[in-house]
Coordinates of N, CA and C in Angstrom, one line a residue:
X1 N 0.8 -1.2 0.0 CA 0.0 0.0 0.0 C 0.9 1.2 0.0
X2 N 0.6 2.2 -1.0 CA 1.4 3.4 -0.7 C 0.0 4.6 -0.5
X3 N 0.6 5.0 0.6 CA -0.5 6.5 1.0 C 0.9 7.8 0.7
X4 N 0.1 8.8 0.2 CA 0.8 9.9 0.0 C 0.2 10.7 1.1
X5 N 1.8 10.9 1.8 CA 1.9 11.5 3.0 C 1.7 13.1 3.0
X6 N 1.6 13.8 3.3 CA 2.2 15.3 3.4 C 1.7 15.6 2.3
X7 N 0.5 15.4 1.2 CA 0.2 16.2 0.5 C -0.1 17.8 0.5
X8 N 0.2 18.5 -0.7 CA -0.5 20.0 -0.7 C -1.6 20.1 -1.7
X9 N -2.3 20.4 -1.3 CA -3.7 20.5 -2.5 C -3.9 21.8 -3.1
X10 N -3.5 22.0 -4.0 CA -3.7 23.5 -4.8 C -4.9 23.3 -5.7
X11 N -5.9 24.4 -6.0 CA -6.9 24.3 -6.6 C -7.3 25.2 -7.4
X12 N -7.6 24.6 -8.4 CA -7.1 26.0 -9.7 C -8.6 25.6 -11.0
X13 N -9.6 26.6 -11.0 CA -10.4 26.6 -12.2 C -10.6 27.7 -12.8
X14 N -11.2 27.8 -14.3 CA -11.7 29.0 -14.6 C -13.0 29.5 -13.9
X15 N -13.4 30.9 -13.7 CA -14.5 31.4 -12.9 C -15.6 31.0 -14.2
X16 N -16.7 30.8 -14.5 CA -17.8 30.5 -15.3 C -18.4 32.0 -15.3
X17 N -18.6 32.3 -14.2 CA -19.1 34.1 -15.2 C -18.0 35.1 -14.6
X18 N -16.8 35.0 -15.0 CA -16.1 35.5 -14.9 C -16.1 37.1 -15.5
X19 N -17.0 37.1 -16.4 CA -17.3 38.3 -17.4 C -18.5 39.5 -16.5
X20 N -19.1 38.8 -15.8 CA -20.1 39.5 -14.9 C -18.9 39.9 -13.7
X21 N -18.0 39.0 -13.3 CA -17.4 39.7 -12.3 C -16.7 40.9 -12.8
X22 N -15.5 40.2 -13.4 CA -15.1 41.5 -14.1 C -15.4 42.4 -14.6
X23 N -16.9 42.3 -15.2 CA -17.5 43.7 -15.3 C -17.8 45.2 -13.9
X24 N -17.9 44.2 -12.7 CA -18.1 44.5 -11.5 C -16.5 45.4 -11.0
X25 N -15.6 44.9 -11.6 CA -14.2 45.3 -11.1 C -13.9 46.2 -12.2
X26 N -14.5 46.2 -13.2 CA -14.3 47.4 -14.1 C -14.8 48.7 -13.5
X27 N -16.2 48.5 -12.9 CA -16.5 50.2 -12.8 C -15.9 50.4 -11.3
X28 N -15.1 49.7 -10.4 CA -14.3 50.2 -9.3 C -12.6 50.7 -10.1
X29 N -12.3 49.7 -10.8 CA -10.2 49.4 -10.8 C -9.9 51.1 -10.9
X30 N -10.2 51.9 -11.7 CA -9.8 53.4 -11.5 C -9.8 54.2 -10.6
X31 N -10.8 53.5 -9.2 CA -10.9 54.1 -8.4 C -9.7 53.8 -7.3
X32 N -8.8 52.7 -7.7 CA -8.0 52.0 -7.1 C -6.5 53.0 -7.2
X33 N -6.0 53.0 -5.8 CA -5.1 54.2 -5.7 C -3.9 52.9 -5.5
X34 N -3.4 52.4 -6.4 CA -1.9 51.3 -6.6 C -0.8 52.0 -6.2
X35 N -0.1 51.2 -4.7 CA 1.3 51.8 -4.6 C 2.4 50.9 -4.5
X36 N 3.3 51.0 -4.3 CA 4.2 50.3 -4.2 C 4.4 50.5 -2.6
X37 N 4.8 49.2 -1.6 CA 4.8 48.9 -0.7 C 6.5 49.6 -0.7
X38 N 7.0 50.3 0.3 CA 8.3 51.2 0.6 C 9.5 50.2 1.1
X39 N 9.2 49.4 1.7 CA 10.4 48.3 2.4 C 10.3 47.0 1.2
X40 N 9.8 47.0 0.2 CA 10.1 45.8 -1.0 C 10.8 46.0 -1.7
X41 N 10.8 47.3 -2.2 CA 11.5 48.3 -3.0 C 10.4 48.0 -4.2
X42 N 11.4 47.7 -5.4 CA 9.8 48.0 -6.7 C 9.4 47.0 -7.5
X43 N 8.5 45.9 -6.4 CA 8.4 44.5 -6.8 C 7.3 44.7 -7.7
X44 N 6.2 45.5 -6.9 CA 4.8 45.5 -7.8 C 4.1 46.1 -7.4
X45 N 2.8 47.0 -7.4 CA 1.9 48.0 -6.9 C 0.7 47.2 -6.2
X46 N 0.2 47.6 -5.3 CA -0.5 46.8 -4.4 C -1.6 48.2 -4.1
X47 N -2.9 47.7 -4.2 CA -4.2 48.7 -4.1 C -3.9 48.9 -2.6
X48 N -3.2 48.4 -1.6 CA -3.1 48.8 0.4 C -1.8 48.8 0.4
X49 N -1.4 49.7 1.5 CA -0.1 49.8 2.2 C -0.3 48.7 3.4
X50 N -0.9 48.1 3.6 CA -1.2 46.7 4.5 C -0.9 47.5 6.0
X51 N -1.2 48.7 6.5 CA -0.9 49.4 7.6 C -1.8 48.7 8.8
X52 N -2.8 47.7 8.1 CA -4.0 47.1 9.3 C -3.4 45.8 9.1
X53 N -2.0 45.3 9.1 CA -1.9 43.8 9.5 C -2.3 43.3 8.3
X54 N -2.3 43.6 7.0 CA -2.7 42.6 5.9 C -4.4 42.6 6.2
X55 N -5.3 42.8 7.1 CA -6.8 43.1 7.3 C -7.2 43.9 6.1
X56 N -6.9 44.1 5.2 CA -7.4 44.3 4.6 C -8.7 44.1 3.0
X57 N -9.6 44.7 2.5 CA -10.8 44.2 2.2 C -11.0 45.0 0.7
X58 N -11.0 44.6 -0.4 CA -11.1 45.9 -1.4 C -12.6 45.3 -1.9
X59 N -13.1 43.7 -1.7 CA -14.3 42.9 -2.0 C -15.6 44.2 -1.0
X60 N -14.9 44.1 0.4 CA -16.0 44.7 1.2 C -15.8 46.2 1.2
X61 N -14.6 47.1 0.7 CA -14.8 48.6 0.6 C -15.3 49.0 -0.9
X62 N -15.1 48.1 -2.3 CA -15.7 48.3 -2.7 C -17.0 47.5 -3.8
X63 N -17.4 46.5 -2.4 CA -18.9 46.6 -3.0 C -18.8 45.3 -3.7
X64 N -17.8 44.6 -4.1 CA -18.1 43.5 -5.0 C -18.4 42.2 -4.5
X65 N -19.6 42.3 -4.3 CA -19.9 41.1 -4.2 C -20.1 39.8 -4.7
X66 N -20.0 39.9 -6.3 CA -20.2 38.9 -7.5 C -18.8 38.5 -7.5
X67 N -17.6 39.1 -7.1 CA -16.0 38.6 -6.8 C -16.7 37.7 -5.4
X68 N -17.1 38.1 -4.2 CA -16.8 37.3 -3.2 C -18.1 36.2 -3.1
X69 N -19.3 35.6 -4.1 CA -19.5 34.6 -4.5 C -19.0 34.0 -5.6
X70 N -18.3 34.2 -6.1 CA -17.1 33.5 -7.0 C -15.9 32.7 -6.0
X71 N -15.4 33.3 -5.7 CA -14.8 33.1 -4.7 C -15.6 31.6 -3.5
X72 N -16.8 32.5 -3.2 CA -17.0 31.6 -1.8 C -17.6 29.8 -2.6
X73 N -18.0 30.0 -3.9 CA -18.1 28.7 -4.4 C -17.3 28.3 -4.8
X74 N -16.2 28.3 -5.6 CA -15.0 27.7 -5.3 C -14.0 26.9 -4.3
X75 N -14.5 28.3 -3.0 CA -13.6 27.7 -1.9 C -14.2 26.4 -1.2
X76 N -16.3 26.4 -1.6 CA -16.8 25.0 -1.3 C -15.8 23.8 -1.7
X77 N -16.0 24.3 -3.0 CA -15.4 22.9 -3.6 C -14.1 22.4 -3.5
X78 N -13.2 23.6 -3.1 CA -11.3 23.1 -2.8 C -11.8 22.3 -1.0
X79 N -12.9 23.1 -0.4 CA -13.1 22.4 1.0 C -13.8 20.9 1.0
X80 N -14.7 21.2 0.2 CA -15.2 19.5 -0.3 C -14.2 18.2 -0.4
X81 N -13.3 19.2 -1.5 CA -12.3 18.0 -2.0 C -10.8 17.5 -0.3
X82 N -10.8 18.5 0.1 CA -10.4 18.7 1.1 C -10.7 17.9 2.3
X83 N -12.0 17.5 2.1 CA -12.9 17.1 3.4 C -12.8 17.8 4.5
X84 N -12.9 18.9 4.3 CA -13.0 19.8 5.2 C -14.6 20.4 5.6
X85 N -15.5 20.3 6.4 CA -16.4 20.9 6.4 C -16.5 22.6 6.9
X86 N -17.1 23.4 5.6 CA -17.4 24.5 5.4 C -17.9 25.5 6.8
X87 N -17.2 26.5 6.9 CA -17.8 27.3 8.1 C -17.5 28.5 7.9
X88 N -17.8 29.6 8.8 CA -17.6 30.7 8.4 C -16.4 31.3 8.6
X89 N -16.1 32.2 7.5 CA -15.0 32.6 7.5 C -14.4 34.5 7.1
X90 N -13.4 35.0 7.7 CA -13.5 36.1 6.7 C -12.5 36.2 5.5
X91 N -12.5 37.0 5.0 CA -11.5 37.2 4.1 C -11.1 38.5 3.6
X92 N -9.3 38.4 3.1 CA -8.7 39.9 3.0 C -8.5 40.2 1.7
X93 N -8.5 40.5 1.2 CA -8.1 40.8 -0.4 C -7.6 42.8 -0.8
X94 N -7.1 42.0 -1.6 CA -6.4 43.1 -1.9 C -6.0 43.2 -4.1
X95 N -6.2 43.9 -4.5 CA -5.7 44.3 -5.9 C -3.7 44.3 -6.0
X96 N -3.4 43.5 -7.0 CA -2.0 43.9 -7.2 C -1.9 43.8 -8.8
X97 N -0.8 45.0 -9.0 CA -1.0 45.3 -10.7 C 0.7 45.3 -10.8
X98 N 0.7 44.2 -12.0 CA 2.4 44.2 -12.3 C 2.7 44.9 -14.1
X99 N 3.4 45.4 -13.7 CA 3.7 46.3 -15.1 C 5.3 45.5 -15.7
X100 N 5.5 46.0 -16.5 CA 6.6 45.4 -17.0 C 8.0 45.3 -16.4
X101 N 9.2 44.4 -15.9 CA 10.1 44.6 -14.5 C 9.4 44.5 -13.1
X102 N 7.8 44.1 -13.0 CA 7.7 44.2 -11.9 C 7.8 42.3 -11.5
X103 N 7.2 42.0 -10.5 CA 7.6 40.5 -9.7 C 7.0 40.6 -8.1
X104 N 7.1 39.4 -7.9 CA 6.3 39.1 -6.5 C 8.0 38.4 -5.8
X105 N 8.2 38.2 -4.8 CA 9.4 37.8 -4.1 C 8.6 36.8 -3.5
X106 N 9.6 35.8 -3.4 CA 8.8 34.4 -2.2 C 8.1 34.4 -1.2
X107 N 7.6 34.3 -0.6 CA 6.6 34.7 0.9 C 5.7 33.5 0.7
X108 N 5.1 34.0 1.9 CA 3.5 33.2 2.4 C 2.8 33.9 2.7
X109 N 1.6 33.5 3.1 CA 0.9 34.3 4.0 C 0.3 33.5 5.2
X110 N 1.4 33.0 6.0 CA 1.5 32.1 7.1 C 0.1 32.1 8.3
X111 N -0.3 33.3 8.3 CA -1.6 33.5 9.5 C -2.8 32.5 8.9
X112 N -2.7 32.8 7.5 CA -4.1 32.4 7.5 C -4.3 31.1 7.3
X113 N -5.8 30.6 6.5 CA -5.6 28.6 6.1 C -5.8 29.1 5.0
X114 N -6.3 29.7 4.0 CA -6.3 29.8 2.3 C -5.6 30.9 1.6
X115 N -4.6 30.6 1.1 CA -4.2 32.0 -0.4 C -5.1 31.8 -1.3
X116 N -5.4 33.1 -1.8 CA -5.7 32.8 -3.7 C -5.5 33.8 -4.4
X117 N -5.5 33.6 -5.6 CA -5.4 34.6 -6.8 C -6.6 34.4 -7.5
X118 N -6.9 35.5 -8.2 CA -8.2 35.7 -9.5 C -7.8 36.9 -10.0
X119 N -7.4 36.3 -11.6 CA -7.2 37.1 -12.6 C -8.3 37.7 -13.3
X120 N -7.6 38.8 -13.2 CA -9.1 40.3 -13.9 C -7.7 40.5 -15.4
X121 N -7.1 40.9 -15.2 CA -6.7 41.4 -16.7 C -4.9 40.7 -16.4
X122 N -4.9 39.8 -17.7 CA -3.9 39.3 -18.0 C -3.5 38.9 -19.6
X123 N -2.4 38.4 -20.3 CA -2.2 38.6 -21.8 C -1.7 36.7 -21.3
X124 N -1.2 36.4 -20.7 CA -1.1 35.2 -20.3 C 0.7 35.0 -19.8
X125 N 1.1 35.9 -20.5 CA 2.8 35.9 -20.6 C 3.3 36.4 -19.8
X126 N 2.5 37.9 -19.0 CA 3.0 38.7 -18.0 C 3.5 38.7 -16.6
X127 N 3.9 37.5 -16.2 CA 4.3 37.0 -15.0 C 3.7 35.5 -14.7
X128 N 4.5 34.5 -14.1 CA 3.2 33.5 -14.0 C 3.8 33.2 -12.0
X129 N 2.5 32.9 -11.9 CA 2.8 32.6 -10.2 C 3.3 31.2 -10.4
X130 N 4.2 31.0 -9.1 CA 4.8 29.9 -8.4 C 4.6 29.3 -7.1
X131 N 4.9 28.2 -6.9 CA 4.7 27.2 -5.7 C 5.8 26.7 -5.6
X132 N 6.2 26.8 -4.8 CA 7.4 26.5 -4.1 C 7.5 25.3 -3.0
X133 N 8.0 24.1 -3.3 CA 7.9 22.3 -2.9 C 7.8 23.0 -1.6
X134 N 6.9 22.4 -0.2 CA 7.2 22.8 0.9 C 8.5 22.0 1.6
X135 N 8.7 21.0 0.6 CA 10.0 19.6 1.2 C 10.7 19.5 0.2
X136 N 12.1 20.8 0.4 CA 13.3 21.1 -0.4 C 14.0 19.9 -0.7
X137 N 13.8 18.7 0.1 CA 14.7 17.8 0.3 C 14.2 16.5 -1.0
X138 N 13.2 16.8 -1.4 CA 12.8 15.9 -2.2 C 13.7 15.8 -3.8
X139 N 14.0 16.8 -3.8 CA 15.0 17.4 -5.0 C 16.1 17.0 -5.1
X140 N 16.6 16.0 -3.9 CA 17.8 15.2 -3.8 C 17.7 13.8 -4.2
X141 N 16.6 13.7 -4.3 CA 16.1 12.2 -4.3 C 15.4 11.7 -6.2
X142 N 16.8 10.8 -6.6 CA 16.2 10.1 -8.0 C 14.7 9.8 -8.4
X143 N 14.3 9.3 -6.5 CA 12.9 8.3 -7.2 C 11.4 10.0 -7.1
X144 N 11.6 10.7 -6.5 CA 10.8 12.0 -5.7 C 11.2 13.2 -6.6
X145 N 12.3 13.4 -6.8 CA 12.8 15.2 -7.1 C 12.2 14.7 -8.5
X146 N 11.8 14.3 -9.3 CA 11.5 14.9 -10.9 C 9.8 15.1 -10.8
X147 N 8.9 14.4 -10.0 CA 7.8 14.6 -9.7 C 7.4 15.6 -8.8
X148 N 8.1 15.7 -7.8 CA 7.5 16.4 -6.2 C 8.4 17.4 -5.9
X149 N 9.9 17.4 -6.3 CA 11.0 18.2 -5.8 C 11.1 19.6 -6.5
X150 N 10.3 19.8 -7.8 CA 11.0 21.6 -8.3 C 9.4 22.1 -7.7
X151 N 9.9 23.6 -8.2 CA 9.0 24.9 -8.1 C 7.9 23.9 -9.3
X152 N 6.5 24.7 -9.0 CA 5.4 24.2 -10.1 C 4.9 25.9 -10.4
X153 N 4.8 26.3 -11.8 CA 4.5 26.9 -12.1 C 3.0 26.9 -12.4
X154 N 1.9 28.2 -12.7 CA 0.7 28.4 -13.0 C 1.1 29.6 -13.8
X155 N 0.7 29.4 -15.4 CA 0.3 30.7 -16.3 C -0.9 31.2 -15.6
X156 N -0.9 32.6 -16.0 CA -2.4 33.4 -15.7 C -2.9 33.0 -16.8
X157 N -4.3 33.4 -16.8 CA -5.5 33.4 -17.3 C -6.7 34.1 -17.1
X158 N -7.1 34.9 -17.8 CA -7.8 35.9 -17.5 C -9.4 35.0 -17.0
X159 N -9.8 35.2 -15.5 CA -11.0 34.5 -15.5 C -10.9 33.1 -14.3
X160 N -8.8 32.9 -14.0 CA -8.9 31.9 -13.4 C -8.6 32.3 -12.1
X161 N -9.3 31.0 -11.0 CA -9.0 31.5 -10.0 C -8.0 30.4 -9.3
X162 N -7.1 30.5 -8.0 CA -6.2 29.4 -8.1 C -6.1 29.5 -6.3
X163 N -6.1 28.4 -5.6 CA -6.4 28.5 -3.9 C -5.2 27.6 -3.6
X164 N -4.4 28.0 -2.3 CA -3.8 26.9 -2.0 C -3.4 27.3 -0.4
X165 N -2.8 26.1 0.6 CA -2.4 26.6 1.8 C -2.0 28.1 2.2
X166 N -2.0 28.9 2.5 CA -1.0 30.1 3.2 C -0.1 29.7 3.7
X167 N 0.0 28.7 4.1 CA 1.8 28.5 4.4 C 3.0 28.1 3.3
X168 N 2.2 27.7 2.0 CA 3.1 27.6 1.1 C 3.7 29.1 0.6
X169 N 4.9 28.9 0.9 CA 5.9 29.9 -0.4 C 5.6 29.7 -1.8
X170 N 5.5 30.9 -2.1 CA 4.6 31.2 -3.7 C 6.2 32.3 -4.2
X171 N 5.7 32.8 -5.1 CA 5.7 34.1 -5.8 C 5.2 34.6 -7.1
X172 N 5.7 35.5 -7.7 CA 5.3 36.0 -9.1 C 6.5 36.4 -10.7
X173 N 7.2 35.2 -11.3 CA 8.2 36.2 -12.3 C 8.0 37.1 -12.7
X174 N 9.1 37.5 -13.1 CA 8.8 39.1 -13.8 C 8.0 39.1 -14.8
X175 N 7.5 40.3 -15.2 CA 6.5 40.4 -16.1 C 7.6 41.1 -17.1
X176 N 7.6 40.2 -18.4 CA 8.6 41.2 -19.3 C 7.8 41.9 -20.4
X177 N 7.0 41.4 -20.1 CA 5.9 42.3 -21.3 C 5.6 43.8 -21.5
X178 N 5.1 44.2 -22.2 CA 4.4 45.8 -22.0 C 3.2 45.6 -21.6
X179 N 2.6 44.2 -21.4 CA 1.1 44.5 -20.6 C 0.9 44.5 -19.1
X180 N 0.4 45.1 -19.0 CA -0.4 45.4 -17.1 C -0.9 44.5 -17.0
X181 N -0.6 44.0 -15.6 CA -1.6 42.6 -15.5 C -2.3 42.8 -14.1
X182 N -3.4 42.8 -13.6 CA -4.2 42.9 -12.3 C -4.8 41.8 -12.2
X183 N -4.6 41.5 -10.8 CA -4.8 40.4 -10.0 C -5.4 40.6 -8.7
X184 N -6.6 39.7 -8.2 CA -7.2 40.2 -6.6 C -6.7 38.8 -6.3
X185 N -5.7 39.3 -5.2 CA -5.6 38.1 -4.3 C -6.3 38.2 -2.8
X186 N -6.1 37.3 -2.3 CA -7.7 37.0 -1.3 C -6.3 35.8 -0.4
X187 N -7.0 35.8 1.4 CA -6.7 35.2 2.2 C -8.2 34.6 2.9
X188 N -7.9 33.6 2.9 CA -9.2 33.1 4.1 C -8.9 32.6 4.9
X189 N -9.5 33.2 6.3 CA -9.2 32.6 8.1 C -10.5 32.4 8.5
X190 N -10.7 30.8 8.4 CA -11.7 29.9 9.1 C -12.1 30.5 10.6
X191 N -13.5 30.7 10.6 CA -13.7 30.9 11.9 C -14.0 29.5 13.0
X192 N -13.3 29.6 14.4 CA -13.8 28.1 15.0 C -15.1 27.8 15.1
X193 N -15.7 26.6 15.2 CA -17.0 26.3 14.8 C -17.7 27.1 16.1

């Protein structure tokens, strides 16, 4: 019998009315004041200076709600597959816009139980996020490092949305294109039952 130990479950679909959301993030994104975060130097422009602990909400300051049921059905289904049963939760989100030289640096977002991304405007080429093995050491191993041991890459997609632990190390390549690419990424912290 082999059981796979220590899995990470990443979960990644297109949104189905993706076009009704995004139409929803069209009449706010202008209203969206993009900065660059001061101690990253000039990774990428972010709609919050995170001054509230990463608490932050751009779903609930501006109004979108057809983003945060997109969202909350999706996250059924990664909790389904999960066997996790569903409870209530909040969640932070925030807008980040990468222009050409811009990039995400490794991190997590270790507080919470869900990361995600949902792409609103992308060309497909402009940076693609990464996952980063949580078990470096598998990369040493003949039978493990060609399946389990490198970084796994995700192209964007305009419309997709992609969920995975908060404790995984991610990032973003550079974007070497001339197109802008915006992205809402989102944290979810389960409340206790």
């Amino acid at each position: 019998m082999i059981e796979h130990l220590y899995p990470t479950p990443v979960y990644y679909d297109i949104i189905k009315n993706s076009q009704v959301i995004n139409y929803h993030i069209d009449k706010v994104i202008d209203k969206v004041d993009f900065k660059m975060k001061d101690n990253w130097g000039s990774t990428h422009y972010l709609s919050t200076d995170f001054t509230k602990g990463g608490r932050c909400n751009v779903i609930k300051d501006f109004g979108l709600y057809k983003v945060k049921e997109g969202i909350d059905k999706h996250l059924r289904e990664y909790c389904d597959e999960l066997k996790f049963g569903m409870r209530q939760y909040e969640v932070y989100s925030w807008f980040s816009k990468f222009e050409k030289g811009n990039y995400a640096h490794i991190h997590n977002h270790g507080e919470c139980d869900i990361s995600g991304v949902y792409y609103y405007t992308t060309n497909g080429e402009d940076g693609d996020l990464f996952l980063d093995t949580p078990n470096p050491h598998l990369g040493t191993s003949k039978c493990y490092g060609d399946k389990w041991g490198e970084r796994r890459v995700f192209k964007p997609l305009k419309g997709k949305i992609i969920m995975f632990p908060g404790w995984l190390k991610h990032g973003v390549t550079t974007n070497m294109t001339d197109n802008t690419r915006i992205s809402l990424a989102f944290n979810i912290i389960f409340k206790d039952k």
